[in-house]
Short mmCIF file of C-alpha atoms and ligand atoms in Angstrom, two decimals:
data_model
loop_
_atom_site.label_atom_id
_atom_site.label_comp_id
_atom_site.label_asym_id
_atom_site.label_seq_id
_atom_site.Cartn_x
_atom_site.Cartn_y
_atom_site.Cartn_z
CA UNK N 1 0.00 0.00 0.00
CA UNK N 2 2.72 2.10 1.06
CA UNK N 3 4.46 1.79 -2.25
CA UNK N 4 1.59 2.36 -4.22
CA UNK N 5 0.61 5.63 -3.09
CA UNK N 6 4.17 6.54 -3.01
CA UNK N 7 4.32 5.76 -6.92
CA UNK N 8 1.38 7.77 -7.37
CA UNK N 9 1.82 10.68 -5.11
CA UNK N 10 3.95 11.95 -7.91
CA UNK N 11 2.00 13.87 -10.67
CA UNK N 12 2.60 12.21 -13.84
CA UNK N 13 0.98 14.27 -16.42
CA UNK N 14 1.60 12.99 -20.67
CA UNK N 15 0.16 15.23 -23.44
CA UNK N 16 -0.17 14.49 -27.02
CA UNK N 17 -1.84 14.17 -30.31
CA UNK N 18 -4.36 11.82 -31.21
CA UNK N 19 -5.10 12.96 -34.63
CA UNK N 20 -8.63 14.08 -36.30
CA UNK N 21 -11.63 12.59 -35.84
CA UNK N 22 -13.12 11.70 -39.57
CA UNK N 23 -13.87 14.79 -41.02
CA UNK N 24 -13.95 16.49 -36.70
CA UNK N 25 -11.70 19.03 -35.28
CA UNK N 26 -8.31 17.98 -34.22
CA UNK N 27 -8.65 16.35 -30.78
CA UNK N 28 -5.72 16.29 -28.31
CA UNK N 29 -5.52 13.40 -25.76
CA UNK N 30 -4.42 14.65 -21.94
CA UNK N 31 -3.82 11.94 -19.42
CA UNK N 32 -3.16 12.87 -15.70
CA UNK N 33 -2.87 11.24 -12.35
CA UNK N 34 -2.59 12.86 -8.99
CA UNK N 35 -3.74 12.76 -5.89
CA UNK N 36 -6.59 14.13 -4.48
CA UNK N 37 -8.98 13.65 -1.61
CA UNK N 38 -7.31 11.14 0.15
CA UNK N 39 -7.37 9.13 -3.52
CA UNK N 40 -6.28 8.82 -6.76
CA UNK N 41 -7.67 10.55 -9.40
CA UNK N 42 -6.77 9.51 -13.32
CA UNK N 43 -7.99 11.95 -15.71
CA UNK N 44 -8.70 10.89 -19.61
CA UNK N 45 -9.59 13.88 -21.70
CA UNK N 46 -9.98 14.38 -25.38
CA UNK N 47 -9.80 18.48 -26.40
CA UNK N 48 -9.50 20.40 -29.18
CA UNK N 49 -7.41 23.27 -27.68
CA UNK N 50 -4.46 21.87 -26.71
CA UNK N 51 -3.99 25.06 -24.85
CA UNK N 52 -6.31 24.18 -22.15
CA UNK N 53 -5.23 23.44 -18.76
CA UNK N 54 -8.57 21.43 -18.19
CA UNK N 55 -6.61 18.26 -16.40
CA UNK N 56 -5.16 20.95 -13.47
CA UNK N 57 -8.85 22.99 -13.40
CA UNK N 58 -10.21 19.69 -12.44
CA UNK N 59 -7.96 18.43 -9.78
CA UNK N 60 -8.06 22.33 -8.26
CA UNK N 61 -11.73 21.81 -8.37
CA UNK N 62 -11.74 18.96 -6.81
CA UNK N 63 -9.14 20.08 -3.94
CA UNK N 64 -11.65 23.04 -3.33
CA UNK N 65 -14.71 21.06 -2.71
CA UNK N 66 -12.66 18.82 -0.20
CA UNK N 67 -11.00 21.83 1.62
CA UNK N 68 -14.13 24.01 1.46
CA UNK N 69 -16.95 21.49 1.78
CA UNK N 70 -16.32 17.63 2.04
CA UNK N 71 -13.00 17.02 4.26
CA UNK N 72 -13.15 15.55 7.98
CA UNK N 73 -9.45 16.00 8.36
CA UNK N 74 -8.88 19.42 7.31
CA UNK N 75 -10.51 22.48 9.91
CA UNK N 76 -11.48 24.45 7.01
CA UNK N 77 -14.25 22.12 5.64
CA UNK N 78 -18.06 23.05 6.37
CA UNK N 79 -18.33 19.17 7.33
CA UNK N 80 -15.20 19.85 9.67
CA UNK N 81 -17.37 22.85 11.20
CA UNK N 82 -20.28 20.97 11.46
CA UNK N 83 -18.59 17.84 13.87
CA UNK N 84 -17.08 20.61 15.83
CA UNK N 85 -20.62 22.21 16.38
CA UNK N 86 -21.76 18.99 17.61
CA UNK N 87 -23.90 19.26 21.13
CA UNK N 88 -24.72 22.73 20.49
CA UNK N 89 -28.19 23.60 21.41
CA UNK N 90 -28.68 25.99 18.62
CA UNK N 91 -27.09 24.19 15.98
CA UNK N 92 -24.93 25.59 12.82
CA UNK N 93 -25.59 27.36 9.90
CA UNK N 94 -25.61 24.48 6.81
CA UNK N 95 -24.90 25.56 3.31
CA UNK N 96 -27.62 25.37 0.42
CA UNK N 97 -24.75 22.75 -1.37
CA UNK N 98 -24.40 20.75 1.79
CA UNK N 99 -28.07 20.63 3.43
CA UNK N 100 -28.80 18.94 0.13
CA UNK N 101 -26.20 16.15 -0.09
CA UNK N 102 -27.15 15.92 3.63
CA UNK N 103 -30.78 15.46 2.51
CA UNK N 104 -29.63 12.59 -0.12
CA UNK N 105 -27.54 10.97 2.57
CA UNK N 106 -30.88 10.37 4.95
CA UNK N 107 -33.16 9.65 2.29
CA UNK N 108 -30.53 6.58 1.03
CA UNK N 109 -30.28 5.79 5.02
CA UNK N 110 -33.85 5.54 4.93
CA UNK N 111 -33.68 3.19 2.18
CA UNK N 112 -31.14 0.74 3.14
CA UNK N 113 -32.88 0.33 6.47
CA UNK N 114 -30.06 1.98 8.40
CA UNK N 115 -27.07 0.04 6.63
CA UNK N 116 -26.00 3.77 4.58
CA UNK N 117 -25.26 6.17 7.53
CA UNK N 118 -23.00 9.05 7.31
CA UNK N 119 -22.91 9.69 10.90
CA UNK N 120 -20.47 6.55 11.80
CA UNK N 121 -17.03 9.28 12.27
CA UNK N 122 -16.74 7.83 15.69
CA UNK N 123 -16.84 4.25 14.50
CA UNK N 124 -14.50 5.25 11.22
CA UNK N 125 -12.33 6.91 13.43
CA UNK N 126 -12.03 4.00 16.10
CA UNK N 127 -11.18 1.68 13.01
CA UNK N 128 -8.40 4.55 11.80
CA UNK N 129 -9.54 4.18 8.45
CA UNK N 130 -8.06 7.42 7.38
CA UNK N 131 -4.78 5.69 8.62
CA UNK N 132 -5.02 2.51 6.13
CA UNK N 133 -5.75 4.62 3.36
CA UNK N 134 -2.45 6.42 3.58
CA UNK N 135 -0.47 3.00 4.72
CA UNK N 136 0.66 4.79 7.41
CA UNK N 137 -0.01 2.23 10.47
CA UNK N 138 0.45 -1.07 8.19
CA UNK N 139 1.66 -3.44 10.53
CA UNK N 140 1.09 -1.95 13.89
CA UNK N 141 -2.92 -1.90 13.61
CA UNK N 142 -4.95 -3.51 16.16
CA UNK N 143 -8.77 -3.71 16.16
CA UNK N 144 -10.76 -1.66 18.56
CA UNK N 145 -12.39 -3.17 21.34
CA UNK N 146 -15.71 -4.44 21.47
CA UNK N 147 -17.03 -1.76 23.95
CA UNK N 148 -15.18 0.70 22.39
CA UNK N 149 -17.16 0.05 19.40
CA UNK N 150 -20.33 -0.13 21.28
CA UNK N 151 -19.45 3.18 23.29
CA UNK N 152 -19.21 5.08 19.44
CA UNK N 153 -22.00 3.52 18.22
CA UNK N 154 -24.12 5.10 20.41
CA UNK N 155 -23.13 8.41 19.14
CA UNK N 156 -24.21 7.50 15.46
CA UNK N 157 -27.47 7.42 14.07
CA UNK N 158 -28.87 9.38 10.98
CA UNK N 159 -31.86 9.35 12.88
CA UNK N 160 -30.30 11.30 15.58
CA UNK N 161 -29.48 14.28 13.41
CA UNK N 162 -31.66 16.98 12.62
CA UNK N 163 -31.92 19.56 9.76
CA UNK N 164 -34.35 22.74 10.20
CA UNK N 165 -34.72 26.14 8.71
CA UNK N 166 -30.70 26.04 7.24
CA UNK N 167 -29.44 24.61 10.45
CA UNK N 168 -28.00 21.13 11.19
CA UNK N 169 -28.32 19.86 14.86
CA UNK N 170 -26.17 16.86 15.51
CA UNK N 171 -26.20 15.49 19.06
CA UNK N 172 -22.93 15.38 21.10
CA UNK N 173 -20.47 13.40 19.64
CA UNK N 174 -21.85 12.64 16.73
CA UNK N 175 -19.23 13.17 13.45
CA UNK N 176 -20.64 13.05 10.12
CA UNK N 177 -17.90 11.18 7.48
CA UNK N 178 -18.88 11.41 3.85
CA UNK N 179 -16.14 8.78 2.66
CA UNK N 180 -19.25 7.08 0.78
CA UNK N 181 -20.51 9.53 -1.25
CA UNK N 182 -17.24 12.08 -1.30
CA UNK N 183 -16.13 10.93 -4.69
CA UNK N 184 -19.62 10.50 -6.22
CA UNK N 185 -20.57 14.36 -5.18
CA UNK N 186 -17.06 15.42 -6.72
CA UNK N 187 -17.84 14.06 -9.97
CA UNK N 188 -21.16 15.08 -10.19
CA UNK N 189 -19.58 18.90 -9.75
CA UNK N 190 -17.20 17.93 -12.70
CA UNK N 191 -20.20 17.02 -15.09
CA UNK N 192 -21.05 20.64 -14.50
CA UNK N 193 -17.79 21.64 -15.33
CA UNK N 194 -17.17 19.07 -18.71
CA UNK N 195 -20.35 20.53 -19.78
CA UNK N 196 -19.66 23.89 -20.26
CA UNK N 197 -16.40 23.84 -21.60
CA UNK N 198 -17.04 23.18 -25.25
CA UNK N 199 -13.28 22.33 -25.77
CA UNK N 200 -13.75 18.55 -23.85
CA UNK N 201 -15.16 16.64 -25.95
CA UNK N 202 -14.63 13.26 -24.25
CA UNK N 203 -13.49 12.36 -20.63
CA UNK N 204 -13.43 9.52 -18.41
CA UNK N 205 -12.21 10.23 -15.17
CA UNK N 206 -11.75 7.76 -11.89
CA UNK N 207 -11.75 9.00 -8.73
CA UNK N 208 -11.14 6.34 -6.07
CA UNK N 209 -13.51 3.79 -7.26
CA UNK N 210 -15.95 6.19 -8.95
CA UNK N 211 -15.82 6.86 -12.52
CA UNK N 212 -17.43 9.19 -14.88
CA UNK N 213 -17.83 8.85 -18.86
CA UNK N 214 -18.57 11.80 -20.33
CA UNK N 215 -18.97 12.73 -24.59
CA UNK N 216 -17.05 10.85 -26.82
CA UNK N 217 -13.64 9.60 -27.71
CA UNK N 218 -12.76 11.38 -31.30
CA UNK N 219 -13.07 7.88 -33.56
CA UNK N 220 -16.55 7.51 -32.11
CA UNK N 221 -15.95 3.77 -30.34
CA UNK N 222 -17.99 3.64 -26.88
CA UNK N 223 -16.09 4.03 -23.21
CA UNK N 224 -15.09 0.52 -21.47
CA UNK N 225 -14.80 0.61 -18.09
CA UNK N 226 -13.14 -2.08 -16.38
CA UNK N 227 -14.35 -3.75 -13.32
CA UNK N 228 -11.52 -4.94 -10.70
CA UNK N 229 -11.65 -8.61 -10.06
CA UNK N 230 -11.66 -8.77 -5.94
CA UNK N 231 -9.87 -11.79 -5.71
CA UNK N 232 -6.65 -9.91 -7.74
CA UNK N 233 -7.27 -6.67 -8.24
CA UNK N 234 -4.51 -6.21 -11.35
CA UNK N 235 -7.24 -8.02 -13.66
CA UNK N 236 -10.42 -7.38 -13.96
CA UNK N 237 -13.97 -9.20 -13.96
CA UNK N 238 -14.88 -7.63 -16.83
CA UNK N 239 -16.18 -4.59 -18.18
CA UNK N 240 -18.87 -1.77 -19.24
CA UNK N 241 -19.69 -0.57 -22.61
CA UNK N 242 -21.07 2.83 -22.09
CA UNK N 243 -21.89 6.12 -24.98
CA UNK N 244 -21.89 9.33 -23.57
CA UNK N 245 -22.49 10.49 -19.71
CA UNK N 246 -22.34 7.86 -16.95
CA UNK N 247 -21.08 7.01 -13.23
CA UNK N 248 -19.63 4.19 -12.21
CA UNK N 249 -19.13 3.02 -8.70
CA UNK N 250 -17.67 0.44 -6.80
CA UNK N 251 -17.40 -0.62 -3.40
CA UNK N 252 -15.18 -3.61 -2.75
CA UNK N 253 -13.08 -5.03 0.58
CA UNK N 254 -10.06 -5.05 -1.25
CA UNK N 255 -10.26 -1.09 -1.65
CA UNK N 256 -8.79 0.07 1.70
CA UNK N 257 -8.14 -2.55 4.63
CA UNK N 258 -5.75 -3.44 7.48
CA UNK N 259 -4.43 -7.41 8.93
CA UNK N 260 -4.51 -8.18 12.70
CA UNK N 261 -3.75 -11.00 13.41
CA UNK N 262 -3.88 -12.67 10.06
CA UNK N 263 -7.51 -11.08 9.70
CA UNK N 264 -7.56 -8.62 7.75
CA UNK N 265 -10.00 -5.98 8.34
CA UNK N 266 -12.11 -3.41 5.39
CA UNK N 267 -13.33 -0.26 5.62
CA UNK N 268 -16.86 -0.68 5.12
CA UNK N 269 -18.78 -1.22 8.14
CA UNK N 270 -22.06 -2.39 8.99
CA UNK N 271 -23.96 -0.04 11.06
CA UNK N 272 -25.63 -2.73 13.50
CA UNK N 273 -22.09 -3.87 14.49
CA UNK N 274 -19.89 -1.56 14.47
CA UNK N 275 -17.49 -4.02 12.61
CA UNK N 276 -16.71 -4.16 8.90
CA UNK N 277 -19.75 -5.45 6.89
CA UNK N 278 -20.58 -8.99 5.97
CA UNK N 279 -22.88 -9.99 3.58
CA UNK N 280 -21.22 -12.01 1.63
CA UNK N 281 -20.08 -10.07 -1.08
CA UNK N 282 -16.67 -8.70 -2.24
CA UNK N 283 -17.40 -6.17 -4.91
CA UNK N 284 -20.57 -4.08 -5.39
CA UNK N 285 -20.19 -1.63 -8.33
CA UNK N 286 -23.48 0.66 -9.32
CA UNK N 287 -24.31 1.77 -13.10
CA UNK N 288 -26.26 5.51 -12.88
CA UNK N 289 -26.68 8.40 -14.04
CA UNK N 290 -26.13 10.21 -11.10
CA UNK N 291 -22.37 10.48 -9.27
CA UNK N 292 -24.21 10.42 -5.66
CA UNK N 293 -26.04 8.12 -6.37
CA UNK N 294 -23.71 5.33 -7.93
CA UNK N 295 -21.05 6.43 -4.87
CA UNK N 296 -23.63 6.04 -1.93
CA UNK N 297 -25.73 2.76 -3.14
CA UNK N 298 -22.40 1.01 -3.80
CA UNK N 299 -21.63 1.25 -0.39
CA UNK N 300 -24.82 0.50 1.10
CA UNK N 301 -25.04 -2.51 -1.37
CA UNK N 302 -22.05 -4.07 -0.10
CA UNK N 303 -23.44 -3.91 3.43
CA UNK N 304 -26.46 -4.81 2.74
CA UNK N 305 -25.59 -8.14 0.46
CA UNK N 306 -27.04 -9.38 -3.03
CA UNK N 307 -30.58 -9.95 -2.05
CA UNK N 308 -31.55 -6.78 0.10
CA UNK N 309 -29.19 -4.93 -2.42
CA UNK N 310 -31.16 -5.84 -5.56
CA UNK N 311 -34.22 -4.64 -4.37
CA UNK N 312 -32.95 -1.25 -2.80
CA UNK N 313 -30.57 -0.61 -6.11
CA UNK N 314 -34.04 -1.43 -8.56
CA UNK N 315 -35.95 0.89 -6.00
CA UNK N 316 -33.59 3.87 -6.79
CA UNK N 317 -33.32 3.13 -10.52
CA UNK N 318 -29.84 2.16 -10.81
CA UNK N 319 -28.24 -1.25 -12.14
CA UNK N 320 -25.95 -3.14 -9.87
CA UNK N 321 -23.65 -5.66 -10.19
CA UNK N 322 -22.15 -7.96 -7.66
CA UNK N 323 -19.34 -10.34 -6.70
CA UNK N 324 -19.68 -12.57 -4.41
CA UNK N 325 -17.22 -14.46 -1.90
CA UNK N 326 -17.02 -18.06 -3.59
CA UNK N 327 -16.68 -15.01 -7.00
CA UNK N 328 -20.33 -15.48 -8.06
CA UNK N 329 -21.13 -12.73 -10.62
CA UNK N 330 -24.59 -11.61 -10.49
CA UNK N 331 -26.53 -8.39 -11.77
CA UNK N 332 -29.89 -6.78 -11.99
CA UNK N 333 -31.19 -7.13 -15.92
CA UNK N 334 -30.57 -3.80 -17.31
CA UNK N 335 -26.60 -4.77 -16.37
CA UNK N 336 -26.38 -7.35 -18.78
CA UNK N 337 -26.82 -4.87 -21.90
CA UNK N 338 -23.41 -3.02 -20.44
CA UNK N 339 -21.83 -5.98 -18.91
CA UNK N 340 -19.31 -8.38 -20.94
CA UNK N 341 -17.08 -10.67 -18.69
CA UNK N 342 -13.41 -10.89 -19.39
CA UNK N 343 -12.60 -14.24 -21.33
CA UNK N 344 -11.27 -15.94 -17.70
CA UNK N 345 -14.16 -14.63 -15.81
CA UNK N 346 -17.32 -16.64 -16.78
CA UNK N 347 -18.22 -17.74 -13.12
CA UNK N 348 -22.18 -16.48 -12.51
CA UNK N 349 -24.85 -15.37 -14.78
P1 AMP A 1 -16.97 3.54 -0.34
O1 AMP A 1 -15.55 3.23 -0.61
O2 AMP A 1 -17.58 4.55 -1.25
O3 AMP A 1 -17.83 2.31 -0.26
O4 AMP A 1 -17.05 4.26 1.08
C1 AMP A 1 -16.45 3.73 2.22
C2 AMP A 1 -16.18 4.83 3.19
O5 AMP A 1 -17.43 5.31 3.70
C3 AMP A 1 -15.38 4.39 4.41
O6 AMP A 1 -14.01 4.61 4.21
C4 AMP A 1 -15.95 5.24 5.52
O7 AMP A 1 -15.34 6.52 5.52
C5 AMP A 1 -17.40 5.42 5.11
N1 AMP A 1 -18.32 4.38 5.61
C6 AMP A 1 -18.00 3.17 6.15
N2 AMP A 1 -19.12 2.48 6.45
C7 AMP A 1 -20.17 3.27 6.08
C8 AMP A 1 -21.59 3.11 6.14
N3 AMP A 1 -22.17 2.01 6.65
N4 AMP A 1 -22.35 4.13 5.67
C9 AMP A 1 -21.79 5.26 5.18
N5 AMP A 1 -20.47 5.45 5.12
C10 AMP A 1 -19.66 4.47 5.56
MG1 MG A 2 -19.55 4.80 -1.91
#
């Protein structure tokens, strides 16, 4: 882990050519990967300016909505304000930007039954998530206690938490953490952005393990989007044929983790526990149109396991697509006509 994110802390940006599109503008191909929000972000554009810094616009963009809005490490972040408000009687003022993801956040609570809750920052914290994901404490981890966990869970609770006339109340203690739906929110803000510059007129761009397909590539040929095979994550399952705009998401145990033991220990944890989730699947990954959306029911998917995660997943008019422990592929119908598994990957439907 540790060498990974030391390969890609360093900004490796290529630019070149990629010829005309038959009878189209010129189109210039920009790849970039950095770091940002605690994740990696790879950046595939296609423009016809060559001039245009779009590849460092994004990752500034993306840097502002963590520092600004999003972040539960950094003091300057609304969320950071909010936790620190925490227990007061009167509340704090919420922005229009946040009240509404907050909004999103309880209605997908709502419809996993509890297993989606954003107000687990004591729990995340007791589990040092944060830590794994920089590879910092590799090695030296050790599992929280039992009643630790119990003690922290009874500070969570999207039920708990209140939002009235542009004010959030949370109750003492509670800390909202918006790890699940971070990198769907982010993307949904670069849509926005793609949009209006005329000069991009293709992208796909991975943040963590959300994606976004945007416009096309300049010979015409539909975006394929990989899927990460759990069980070795340098192959993949298979992958998605998608035209034009689209968010991909996926949720998997192999994503951020830590050993104790010789268990090893992922970051997705199941709100009636307190521990990370078990449901029997490995790899959830969401198909919408929406980056919230595909970021937030991937994660509550993967708590809440193939059956329960079908029906929520139909309910909020997204396709799904999951991998089970013995490596069981299985999706909801409307996957199939994006879905093609990789030549070694033919286990499931
Ligand atoms: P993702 O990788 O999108 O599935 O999100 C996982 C991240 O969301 C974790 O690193 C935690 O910060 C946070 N998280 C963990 N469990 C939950 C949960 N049950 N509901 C909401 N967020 C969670
Ligand atoms: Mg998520």
């Amino acid at each position: 882990m540790k060498r990974f994110f030391a390969v890609w802390a360093v900004a490796v940006l290529m630019l070149f050519c990629c010829g005309c599109a038959a009878g189209g503008p010129q189109s210039f191909k920009v790849q970039n990967v950095d770091t940002v929000m605690g994740t990696v972000l790879q950046q595939t554009l296609y423009i016809s300016d060559r001039e245009t810094p779009a590849d460092q616009e994004i990752a500034l963009l993306l840097r502002k909505l963590e520092e600004e809005r999003l972040s539960r490490r950094l003091e300057t972040s609304e969320v950071s304000r909010l936790n620190q408000a925490a227990g007061e009687d009167s509340g704090s003022a919420v922005s229009d930007f946040l009240e509404e993801v907050l909004k999103g956040c309880l209605e997908i609570w709502q419809k996993s039954g509890g297993a989606f809750d954003i107000t687990l920052g004591a729990v995340v914290s007791l589990w040092d998530i944060d830590g794994w994901a920089s590879g910092e404490n590799q090695g030296v981890f050790a599992p929280p206690r039992d009643e630790q966990l119990r003690k922290a869970l009874e500070s969570c609770g999207c039920g708990r938490m209140k939002i009235e006339g542009g004010r959030l109340y949370l109750p003492e203690g509670m800390e909202l953490d918006l790890g699940a739906v971070g990198k769907g929110i982010a993307l949904d803000q670069l849509l926005v952005y793609l949009r209006e510059k005329n000069e991009i007129t293709g992208a796909v761009i991975s943040l963590g393990g959300s994606i976004l397909t945007y416009g096309q590539k300049p010979d015409g040929e539909s975006w394929s989007v990989g899927i990460a095979d759990p069980e070795d994550t340098a192959s993949i399952i298979g992958t998605l044929t998608l035209e034009g705009e689209w968010f991909v998401s996926t949720s998997g145990d192999y994503e951020r983790y830590a050993e104790a033991d010789g268990i090893r220990y992922h970051h997705i944890i199941d709100p009636a526990t307190g521990y990370p989730a078990d449901s029997g699947v490995r790899g959830v990954t969401i198909l919408a149109k929406e980056g919230f959306l595909s970021d937030a029911l991937s994660t509550a998917c993967f708590i809440l396991g193939e059956e329960k995660g079908m029906e929520l997943a139909a309910g909020c008019g997204v396709e799904v697509l999951f991998v089970g422990k013995d490596g069981r592929i299985t999706m909801s119908e409307g996957m199939k006509a994006y879905f093609t598994a990789a030549a070694d990957h033919s286990r499931g439907e």
